[in-house]
Coordinates of C-alpha atoms in Angstrom, one line a residue:
Chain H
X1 CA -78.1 15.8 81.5
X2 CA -75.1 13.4 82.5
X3 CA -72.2 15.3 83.7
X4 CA -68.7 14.0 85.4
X5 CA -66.9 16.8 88.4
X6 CA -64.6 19.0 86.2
X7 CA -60.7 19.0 87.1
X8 CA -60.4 22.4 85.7
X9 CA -58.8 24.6 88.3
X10 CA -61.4 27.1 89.7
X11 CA -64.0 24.7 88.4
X12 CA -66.0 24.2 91.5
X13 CA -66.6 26.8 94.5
X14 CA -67.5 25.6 97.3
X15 CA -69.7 28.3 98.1
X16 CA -73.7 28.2 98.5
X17 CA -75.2 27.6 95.5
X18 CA -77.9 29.8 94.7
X19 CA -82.0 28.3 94.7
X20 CA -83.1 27.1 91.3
X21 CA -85.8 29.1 91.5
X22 CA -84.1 32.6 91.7
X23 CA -81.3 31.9 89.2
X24 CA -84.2 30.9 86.6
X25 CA -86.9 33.8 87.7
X26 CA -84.0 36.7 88.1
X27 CA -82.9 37.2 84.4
X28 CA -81.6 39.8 82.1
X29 CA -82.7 38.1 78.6
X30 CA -83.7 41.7 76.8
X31 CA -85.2 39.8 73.6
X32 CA -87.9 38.7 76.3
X33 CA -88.6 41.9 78.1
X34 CA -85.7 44.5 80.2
X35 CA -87.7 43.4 83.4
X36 CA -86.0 40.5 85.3
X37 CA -89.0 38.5 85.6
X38 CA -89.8 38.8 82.1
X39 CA -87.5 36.2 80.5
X40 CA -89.4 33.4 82.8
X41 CA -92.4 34.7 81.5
X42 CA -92.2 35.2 78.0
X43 CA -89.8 32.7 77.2
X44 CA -91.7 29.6 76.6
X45 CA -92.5 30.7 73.1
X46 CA -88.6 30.0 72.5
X47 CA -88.2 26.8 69.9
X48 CA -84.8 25.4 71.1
X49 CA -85.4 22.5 68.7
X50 CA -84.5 22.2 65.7
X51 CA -81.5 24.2 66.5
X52 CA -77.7 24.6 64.6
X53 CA -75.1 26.2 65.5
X54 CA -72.9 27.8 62.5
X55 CA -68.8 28.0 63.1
X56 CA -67.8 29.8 60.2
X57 CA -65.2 33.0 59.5
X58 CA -60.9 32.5 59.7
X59 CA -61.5 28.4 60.8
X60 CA -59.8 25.5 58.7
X61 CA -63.5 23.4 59.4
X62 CA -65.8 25.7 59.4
X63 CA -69.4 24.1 60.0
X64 CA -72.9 23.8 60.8
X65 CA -73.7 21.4 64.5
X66 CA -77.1 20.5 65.3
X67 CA -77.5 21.1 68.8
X68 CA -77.7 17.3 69.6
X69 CA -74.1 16.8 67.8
X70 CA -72.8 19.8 69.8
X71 CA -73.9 18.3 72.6
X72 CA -71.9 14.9 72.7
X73 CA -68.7 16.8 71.0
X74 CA -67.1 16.5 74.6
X75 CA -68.0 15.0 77.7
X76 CA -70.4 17.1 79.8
X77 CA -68.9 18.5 83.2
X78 CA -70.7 20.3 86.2
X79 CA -69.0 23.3 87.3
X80 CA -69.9 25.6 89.7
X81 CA -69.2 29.1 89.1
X82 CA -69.6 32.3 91.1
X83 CA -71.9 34.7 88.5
X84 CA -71.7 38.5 89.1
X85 CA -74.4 40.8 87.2
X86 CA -72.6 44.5 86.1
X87 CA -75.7 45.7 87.9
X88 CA -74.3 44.6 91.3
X89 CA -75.3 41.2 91.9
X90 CA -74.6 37.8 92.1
X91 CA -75.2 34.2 91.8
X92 CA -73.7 30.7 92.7
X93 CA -74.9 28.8 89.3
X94 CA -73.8 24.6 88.9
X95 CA -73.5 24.6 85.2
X96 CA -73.2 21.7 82.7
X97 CA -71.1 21.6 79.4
X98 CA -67.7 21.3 78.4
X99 CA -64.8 24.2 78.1
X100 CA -65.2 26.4 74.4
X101 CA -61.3 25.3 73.7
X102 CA -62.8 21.6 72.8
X103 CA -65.4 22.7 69.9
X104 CA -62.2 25.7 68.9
X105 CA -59.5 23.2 68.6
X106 CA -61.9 21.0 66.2
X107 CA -62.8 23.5 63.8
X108 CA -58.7 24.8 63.8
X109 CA -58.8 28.7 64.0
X110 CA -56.6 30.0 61.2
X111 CA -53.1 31.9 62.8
X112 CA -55.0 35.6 61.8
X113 CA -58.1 34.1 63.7
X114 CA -57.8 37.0 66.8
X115 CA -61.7 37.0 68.4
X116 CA -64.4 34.8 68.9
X117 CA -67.7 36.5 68.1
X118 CA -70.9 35.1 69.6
X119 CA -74.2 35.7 67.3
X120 CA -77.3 35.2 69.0
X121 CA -80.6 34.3 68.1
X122 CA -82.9 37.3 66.9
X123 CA -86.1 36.0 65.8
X124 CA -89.2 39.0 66.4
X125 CA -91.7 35.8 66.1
X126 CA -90.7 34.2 68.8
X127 CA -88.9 37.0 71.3
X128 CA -91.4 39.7 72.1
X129 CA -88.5 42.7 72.6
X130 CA -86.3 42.0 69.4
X131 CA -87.2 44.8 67.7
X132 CA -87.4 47.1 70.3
X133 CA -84.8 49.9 70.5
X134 CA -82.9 48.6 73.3
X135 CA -80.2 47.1 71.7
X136 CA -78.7 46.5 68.1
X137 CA -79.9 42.8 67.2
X138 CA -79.1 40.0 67.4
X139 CA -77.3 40.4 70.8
X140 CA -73.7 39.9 69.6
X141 CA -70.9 39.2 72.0
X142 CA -67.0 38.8 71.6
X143 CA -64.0 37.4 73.7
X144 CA -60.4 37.4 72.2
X145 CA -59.1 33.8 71.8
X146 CA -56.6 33.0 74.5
X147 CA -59.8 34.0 76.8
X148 CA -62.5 31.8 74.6
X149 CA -59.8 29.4 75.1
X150 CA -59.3 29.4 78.5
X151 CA -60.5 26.6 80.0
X152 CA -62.9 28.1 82.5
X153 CA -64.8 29.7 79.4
X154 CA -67.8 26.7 79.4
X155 CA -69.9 26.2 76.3
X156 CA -73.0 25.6 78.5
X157 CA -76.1 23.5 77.5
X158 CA -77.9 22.7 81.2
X159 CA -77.6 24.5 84.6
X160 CA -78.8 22.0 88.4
X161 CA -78.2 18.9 86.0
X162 CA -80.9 19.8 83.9
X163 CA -81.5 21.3 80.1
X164 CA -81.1 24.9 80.4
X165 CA -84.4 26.6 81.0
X166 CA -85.3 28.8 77.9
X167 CA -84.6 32.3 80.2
X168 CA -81.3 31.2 81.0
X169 CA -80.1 30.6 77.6
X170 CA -81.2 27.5 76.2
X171 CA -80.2 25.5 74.0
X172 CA -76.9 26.3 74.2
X173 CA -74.8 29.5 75.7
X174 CA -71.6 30.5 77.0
X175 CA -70.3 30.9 80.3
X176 CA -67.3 33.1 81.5
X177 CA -67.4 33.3 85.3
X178 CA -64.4 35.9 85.5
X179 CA -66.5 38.8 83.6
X180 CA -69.7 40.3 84.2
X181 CA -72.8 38.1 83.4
X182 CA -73.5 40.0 80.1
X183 CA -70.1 38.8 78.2
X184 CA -71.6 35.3 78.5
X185 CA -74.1 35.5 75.6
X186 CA -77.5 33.4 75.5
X187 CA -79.0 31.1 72.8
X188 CA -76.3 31.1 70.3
X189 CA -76.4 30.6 66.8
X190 CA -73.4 31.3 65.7
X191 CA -70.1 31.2 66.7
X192 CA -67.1 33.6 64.2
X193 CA -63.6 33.5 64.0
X194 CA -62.6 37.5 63.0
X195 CA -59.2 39.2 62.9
X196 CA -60.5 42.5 64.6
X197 CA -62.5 43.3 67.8
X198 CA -65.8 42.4 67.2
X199 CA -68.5 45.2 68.0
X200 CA -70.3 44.1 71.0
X201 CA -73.9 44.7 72.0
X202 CA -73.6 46.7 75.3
X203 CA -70.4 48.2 74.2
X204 CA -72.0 49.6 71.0
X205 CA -75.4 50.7 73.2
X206 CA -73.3 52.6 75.6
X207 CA -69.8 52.3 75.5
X208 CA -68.8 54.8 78.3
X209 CA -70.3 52.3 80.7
X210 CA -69.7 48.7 79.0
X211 CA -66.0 48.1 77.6
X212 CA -65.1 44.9 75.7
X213 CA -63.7 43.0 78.3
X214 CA -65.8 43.5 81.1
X215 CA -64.0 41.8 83.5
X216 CA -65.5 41.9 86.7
X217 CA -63.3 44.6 88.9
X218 CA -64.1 46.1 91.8
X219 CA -61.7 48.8 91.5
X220 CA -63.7 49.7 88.1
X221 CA -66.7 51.7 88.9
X222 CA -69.8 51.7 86.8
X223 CA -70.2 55.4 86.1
X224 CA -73.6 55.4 88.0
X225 CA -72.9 52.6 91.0
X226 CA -69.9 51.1 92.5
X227 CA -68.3 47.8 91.8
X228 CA -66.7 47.3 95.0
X229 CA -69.7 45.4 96.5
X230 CA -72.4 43.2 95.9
X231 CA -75.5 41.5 96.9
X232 CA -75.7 37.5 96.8
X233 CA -79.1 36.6 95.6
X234 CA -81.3 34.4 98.2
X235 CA -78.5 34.9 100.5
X236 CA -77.8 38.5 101.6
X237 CA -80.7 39.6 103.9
X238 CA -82.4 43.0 103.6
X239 CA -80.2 45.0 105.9
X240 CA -76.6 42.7 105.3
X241 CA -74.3 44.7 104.2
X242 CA -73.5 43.7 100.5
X243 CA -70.3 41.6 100.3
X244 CA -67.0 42.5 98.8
X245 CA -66.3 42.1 94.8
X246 CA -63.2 40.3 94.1
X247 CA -61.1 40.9 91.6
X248 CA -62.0 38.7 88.2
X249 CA -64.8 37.6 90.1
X250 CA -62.5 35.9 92.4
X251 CA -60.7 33.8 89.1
X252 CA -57.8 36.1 89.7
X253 CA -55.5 32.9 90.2
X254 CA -56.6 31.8 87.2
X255 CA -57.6 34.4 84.5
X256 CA -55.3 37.2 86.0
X257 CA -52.4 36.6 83.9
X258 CA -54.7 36.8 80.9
X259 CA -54.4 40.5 81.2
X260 CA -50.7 40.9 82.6
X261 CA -49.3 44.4 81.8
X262 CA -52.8 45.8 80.3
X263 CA -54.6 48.6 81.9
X264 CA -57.5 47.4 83.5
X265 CA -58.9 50.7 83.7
X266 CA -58.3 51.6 80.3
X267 CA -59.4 48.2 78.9
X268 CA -62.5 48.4 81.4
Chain M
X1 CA -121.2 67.2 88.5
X2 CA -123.4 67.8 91.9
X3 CA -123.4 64.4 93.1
X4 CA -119.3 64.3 92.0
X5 CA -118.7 67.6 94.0
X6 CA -120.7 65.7 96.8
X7 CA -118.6 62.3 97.0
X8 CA -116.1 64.5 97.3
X9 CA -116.8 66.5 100.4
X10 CA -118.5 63.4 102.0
X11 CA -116.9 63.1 105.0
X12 CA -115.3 59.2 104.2
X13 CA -113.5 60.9 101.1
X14 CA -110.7 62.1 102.5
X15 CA -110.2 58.9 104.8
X16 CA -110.8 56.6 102.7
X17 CA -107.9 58.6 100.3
X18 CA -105.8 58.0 102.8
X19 CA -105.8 54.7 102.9
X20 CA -105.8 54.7 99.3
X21 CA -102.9 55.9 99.6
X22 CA -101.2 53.9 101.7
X23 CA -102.2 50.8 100.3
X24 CA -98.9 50.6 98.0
X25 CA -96.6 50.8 101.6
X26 CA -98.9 48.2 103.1
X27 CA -98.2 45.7 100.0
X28 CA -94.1 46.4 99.8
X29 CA -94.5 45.9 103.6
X30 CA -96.4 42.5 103.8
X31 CA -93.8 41.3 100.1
X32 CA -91.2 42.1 102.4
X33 CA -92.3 40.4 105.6
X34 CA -93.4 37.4 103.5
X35 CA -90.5 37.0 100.9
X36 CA -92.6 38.1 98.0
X37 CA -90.8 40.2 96.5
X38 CA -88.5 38.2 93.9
X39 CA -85.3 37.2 93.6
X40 CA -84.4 40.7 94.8
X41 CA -86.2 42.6 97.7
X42 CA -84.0 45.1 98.4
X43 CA -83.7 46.7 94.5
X44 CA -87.4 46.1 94.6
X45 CA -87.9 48.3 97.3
X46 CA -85.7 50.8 96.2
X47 CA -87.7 50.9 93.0
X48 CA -90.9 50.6 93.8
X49 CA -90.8 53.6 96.2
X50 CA -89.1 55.3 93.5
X51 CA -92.0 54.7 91.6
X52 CA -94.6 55.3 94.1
X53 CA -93.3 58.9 94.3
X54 CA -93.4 59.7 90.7
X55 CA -96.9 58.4 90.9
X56 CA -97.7 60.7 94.0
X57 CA -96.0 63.3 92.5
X58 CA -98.4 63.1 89.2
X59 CA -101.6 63.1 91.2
X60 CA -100.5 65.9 93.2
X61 CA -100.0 68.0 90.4
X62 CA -103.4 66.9 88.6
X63 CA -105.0 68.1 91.5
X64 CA -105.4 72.1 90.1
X65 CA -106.5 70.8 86.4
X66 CA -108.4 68.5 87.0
X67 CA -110.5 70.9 89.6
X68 CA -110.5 73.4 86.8
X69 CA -111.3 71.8 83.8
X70 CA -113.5 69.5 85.3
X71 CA -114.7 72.1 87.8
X72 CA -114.4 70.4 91.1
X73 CA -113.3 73.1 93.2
X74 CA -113.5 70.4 96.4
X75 CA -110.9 68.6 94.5
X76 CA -108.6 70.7 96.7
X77 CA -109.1 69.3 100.1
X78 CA -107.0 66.5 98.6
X79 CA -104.0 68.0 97.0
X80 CA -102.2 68.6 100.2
X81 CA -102.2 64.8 101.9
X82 CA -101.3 63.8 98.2
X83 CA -98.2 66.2 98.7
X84 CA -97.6 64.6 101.7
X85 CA -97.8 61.0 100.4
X86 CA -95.1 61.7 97.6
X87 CA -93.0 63.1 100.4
X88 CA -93.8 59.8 102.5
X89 CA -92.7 58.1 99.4
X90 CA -89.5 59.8 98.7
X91 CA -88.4 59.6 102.1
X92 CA -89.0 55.8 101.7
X93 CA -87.3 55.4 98.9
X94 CA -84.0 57.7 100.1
X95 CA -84.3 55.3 103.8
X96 CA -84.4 52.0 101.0
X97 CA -81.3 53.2 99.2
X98 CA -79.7 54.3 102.5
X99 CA -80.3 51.1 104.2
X100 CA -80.8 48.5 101.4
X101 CA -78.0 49.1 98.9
X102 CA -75.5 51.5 101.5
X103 CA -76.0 49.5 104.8
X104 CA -76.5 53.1 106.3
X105 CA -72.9 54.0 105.9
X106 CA -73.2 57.9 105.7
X107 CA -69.8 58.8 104.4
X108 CA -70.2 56.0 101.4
X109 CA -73.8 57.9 101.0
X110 CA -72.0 61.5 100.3
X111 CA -69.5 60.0 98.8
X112 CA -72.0 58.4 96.2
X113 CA -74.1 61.0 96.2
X114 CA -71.0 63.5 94.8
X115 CA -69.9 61.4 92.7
X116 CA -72.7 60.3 90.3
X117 CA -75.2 62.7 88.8
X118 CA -78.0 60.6 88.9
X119 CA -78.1 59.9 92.3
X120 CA -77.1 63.3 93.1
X121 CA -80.4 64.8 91.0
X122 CA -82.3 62.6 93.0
X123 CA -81.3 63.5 96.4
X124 CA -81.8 67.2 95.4
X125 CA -85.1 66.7 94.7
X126 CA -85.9 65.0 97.7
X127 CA -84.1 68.0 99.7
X128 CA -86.2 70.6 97.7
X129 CA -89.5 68.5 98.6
X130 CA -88.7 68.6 102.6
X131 CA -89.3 72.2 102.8
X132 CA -92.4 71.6 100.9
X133 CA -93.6 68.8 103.4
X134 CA -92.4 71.2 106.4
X135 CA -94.7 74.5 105.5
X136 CA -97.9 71.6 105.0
X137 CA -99.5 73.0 108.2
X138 CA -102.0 75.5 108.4
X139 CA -100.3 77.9 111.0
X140 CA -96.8 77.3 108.7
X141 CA -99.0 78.8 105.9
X142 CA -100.1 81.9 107.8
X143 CA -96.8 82.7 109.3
X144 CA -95.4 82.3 105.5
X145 CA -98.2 84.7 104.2
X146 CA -100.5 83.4 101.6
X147 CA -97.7 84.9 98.5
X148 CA -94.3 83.2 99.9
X149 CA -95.8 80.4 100.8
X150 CA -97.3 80.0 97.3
X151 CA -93.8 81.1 95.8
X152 CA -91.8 78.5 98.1
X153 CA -94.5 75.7 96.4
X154 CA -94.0 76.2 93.2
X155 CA -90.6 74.6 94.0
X156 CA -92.7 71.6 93.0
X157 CA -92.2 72.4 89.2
X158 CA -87.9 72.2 90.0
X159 CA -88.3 68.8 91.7
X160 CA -90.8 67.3 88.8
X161 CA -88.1 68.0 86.9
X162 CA -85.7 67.1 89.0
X163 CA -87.2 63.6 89.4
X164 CA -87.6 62.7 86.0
X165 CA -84.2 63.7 85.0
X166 CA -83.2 61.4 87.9
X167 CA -85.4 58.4 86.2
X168 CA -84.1 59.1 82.9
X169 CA -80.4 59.2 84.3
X170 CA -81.3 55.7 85.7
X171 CA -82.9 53.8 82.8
X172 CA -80.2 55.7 80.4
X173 CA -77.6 53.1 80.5
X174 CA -80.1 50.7 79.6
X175 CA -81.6 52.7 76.6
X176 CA -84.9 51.5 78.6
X177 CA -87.3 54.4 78.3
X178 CA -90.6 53.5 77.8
X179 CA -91.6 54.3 81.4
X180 CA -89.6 57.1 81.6
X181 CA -91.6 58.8 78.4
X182 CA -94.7 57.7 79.9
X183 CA -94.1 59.6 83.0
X184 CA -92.3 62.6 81.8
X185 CA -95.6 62.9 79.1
X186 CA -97.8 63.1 82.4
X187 CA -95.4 66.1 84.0
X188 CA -95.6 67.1 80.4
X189 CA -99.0 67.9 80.4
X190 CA -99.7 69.0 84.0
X191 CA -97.2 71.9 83.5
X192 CA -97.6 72.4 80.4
X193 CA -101.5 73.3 81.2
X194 CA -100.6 75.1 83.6
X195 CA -98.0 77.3 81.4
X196 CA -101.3 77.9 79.0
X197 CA -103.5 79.0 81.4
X198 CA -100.9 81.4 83.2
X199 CA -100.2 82.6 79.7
X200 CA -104.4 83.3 78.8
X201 CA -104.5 84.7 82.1
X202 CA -101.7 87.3 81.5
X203 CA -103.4 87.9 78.0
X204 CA -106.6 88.9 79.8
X205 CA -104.9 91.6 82.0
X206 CA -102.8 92.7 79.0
X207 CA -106.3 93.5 77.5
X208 CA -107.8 94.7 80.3
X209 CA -105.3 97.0 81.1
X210 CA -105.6 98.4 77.5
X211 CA -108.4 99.9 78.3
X212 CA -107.7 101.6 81.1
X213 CA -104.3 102.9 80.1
X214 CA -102.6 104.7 83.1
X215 CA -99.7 107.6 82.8
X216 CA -97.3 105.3 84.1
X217 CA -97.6 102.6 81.4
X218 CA -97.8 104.7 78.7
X219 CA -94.2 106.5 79.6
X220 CA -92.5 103.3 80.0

């Protein structure tokens, strides 16, 4: 997958980048099992070809891409973005794809066009746990549109300069390094424009602990674990002591006035 | 049954138990040395001792069905370095979570441990076991008196519950409770045996008694 150095501001950290082999056998992909090294496992069965994605709802074009059009829509760009899981962990992941405001402004959201909502693939052939009472499928996921528009939020179709392995979203995904790993949903299909909050999967499975933004913030606890630290995957020995969170996952400068005047604990 | 009862008071059985039992502290030990444990040793750690004592826990409390129904009275001689080994386990698995995800950091311990149920439930059960672990010894036994220091055991039904509430608390937020059911059938069972025969038992006295009424029952 050819991919240029992005110029987006907060596009690259310079920090270690996590082994491909942990960020692609350490997964939360629940329609392939809830243990983490399920998704590498059962994954395989995953067709990522043919695949379309479908723009439709309060859009002036709405649409159907086939991956390989989605692919070339906009030039492919690496960045490197700091991932931290809700559960306490994190990642250093080099991605490849280009920022969700390119694909938006072709389609031209309608002015009552408030939320992006993310459909994912939900098909009990191929993914083993669909069905299972985990979660409400397909795994649906939501962002409001000045964040899908943000240029940090990355529609993401490779990860080390390669096509994204099935367990970490393939064929095509989004990434948005300032919340918790979860908001970025995985193998999408389809990609709505809606006027109201869209319902999202962990928020509807148990919304006392997952709110609709999700923005990583370390002065948010989980109700059963902290969010002030976490442990760097590969990196953090045994016995370190886990490293602090940072606020927005460290995209502060970036994201932070996103969410001026709101109550982050509130609007957790 | 004979040659059952025999393997069982052979005097390799309870040795070899042992290191039975062990084995599961040997393997976390050589994945950790090694790097085998995935992505994430240290939540592995804290998880599989977790589980390791929930395990322990269930073959501890099979012991006295099993050796009834099965009648294997030499069953017994096990039931106490079982005990043990869930205590061994649990004290692993509080030492993981103290060292592994709190760095050792005793006031961020109590503070998590007040703060969230599930951890709190946890920690209660592994308190309730240590007096448990700490009357394990013959002489503690006879200074206790065969009665208290049966009473004081039976703490073990509290903690079993204790410990799966703990394990349901954790998979909760997940909606993940597959192994949860699986092992709270298990507990299910053992006590709820136990709660049967206890209750045929009673009936048998109730009926025995009946025939031999005395003054005192009859007034009251």
């Amino acid at each position: 997958l050819n991919a240029v150095k992005s110029t987006v501001a907060g596009a690259a950290t310079m920090e270690k980048v996590t082994e491909y082999k942990d960020a692609t056998s350490y997964n939360n992909y629940y329609e392939f099992g809830t243990d983490k090294a399920d998704p590498a496992q059962n994954a395989h069965t995953l067709k990522t070809s043919p695949w379309t994605v479908e723009v439709d709802g309060l859009v002036k074009k709405p649409g159907k891409y086939g991956i390989e059009d989605l692919v070339k829509l906009s030039a492919q760009e690496e960045r490197i973005y700091r991932l931290r899981c809700v559960e306490g962990w994190s990642m250093v992941i080099p991605w490849v794809g280009y920022s969700l405001a390119n694909l938006i402004n072709k389609v031209e959201p309608l002015g009552n066009a408030k939320y992006v909502e993310f459909l994912t693939l939900a098909d009990p052939k191929t993914m083993p746990f669909v069905g299972s009472r985990v979660l409400d499928w397909p795994y649906a996921e939501g962002l409001r549109m000045d964040e899908a528009m943000h240029p940090l939020t990355l529609l993401t179709f490779g990860m080390y300069g390669e096509v994204l392995p099935n367990q970490n979203g393939a064929p095509v995904r989004v990434v948005v390094p300032w919340k918790y790993g979860f908001k970025s949903a995985k193998s999408i299909v389809k990609i709505r424009f809606v006027e109201k909050q869209p319902g999202t999967a962990w928020n509807k499975a148990a919304s006392n602990e997952y709110g609709f933004y999700s923005n990583v913030n370390p002065n948010v606890d989980h109700p059963r674990w902290s969010q002030a630290t976490e442990r760097r995957i590969g990196e953090d020995g045994l016995f370190a002591k886990k490293r602090k969170t940072l606020m927005f996952n460290g995209y502060e400068a970036q994201v932070g006035q996103l969410y001026a005047g709101m109550d982050l604990k509130k609007n957790y | 049954m004979q040659t059952a009862t025999r393997a069982l008071l052979h005097p390799a059985a309870k040795p070899l138990v042992f290191v039975l039992s062990l084995l599961p502290f040997c393997w976390l030990l050589y994945g950790a040395i090694t790097n085998q444990l995935g992505a994430n040793p240290a939540e592995h750690l804290i998880r599989s001792t977790g589980d390791w004592t929930l395990r322990f826990l269930c073959l501890t409390l099979a012991v006295t069905p099993v050796r009834t129904m099965a009648k294997l009275p030499a069953l017994l001689r096990f039931r106490r370095m079982l005990g043990l080994f869930t205590y061994f386990y649990v004290v692993l698995h509080f030492l993981s979570y103290s060292g592994f995800d709190q760095a050792f950091d005793f006031g961020e311990i109590a503070k998590d441990i007040a703060k969230r149920p599930f951890i709190l439930v946890g920690f209660a059960a592994f308190v309730l076991l240590t007096p448990l672990a700490a009357t394990s010894f013959n002489r503690a036994i006879k200074a206790l008196g065969a009665k208290r220091w049966q009473a004081l055991h039976r703490l073990v039904y509290v903690i079993a519950g204790l410990g799966i509430l703990h394990f349901f608390w954790m998979r909760a937020g997940k909606h993940n409770f597959a192994e949860v059911a699986v092992y709270a059938a298990i507990l299910a069972v053992l006590l709820g045996w136990r709660v049967v025969n206890w209750l045929r038992s009673t009936k048998r006295v109730v009926r025995g008694g009946a025939a031999h009424p005395t003054p005192v029952r009859s007034r009251s």
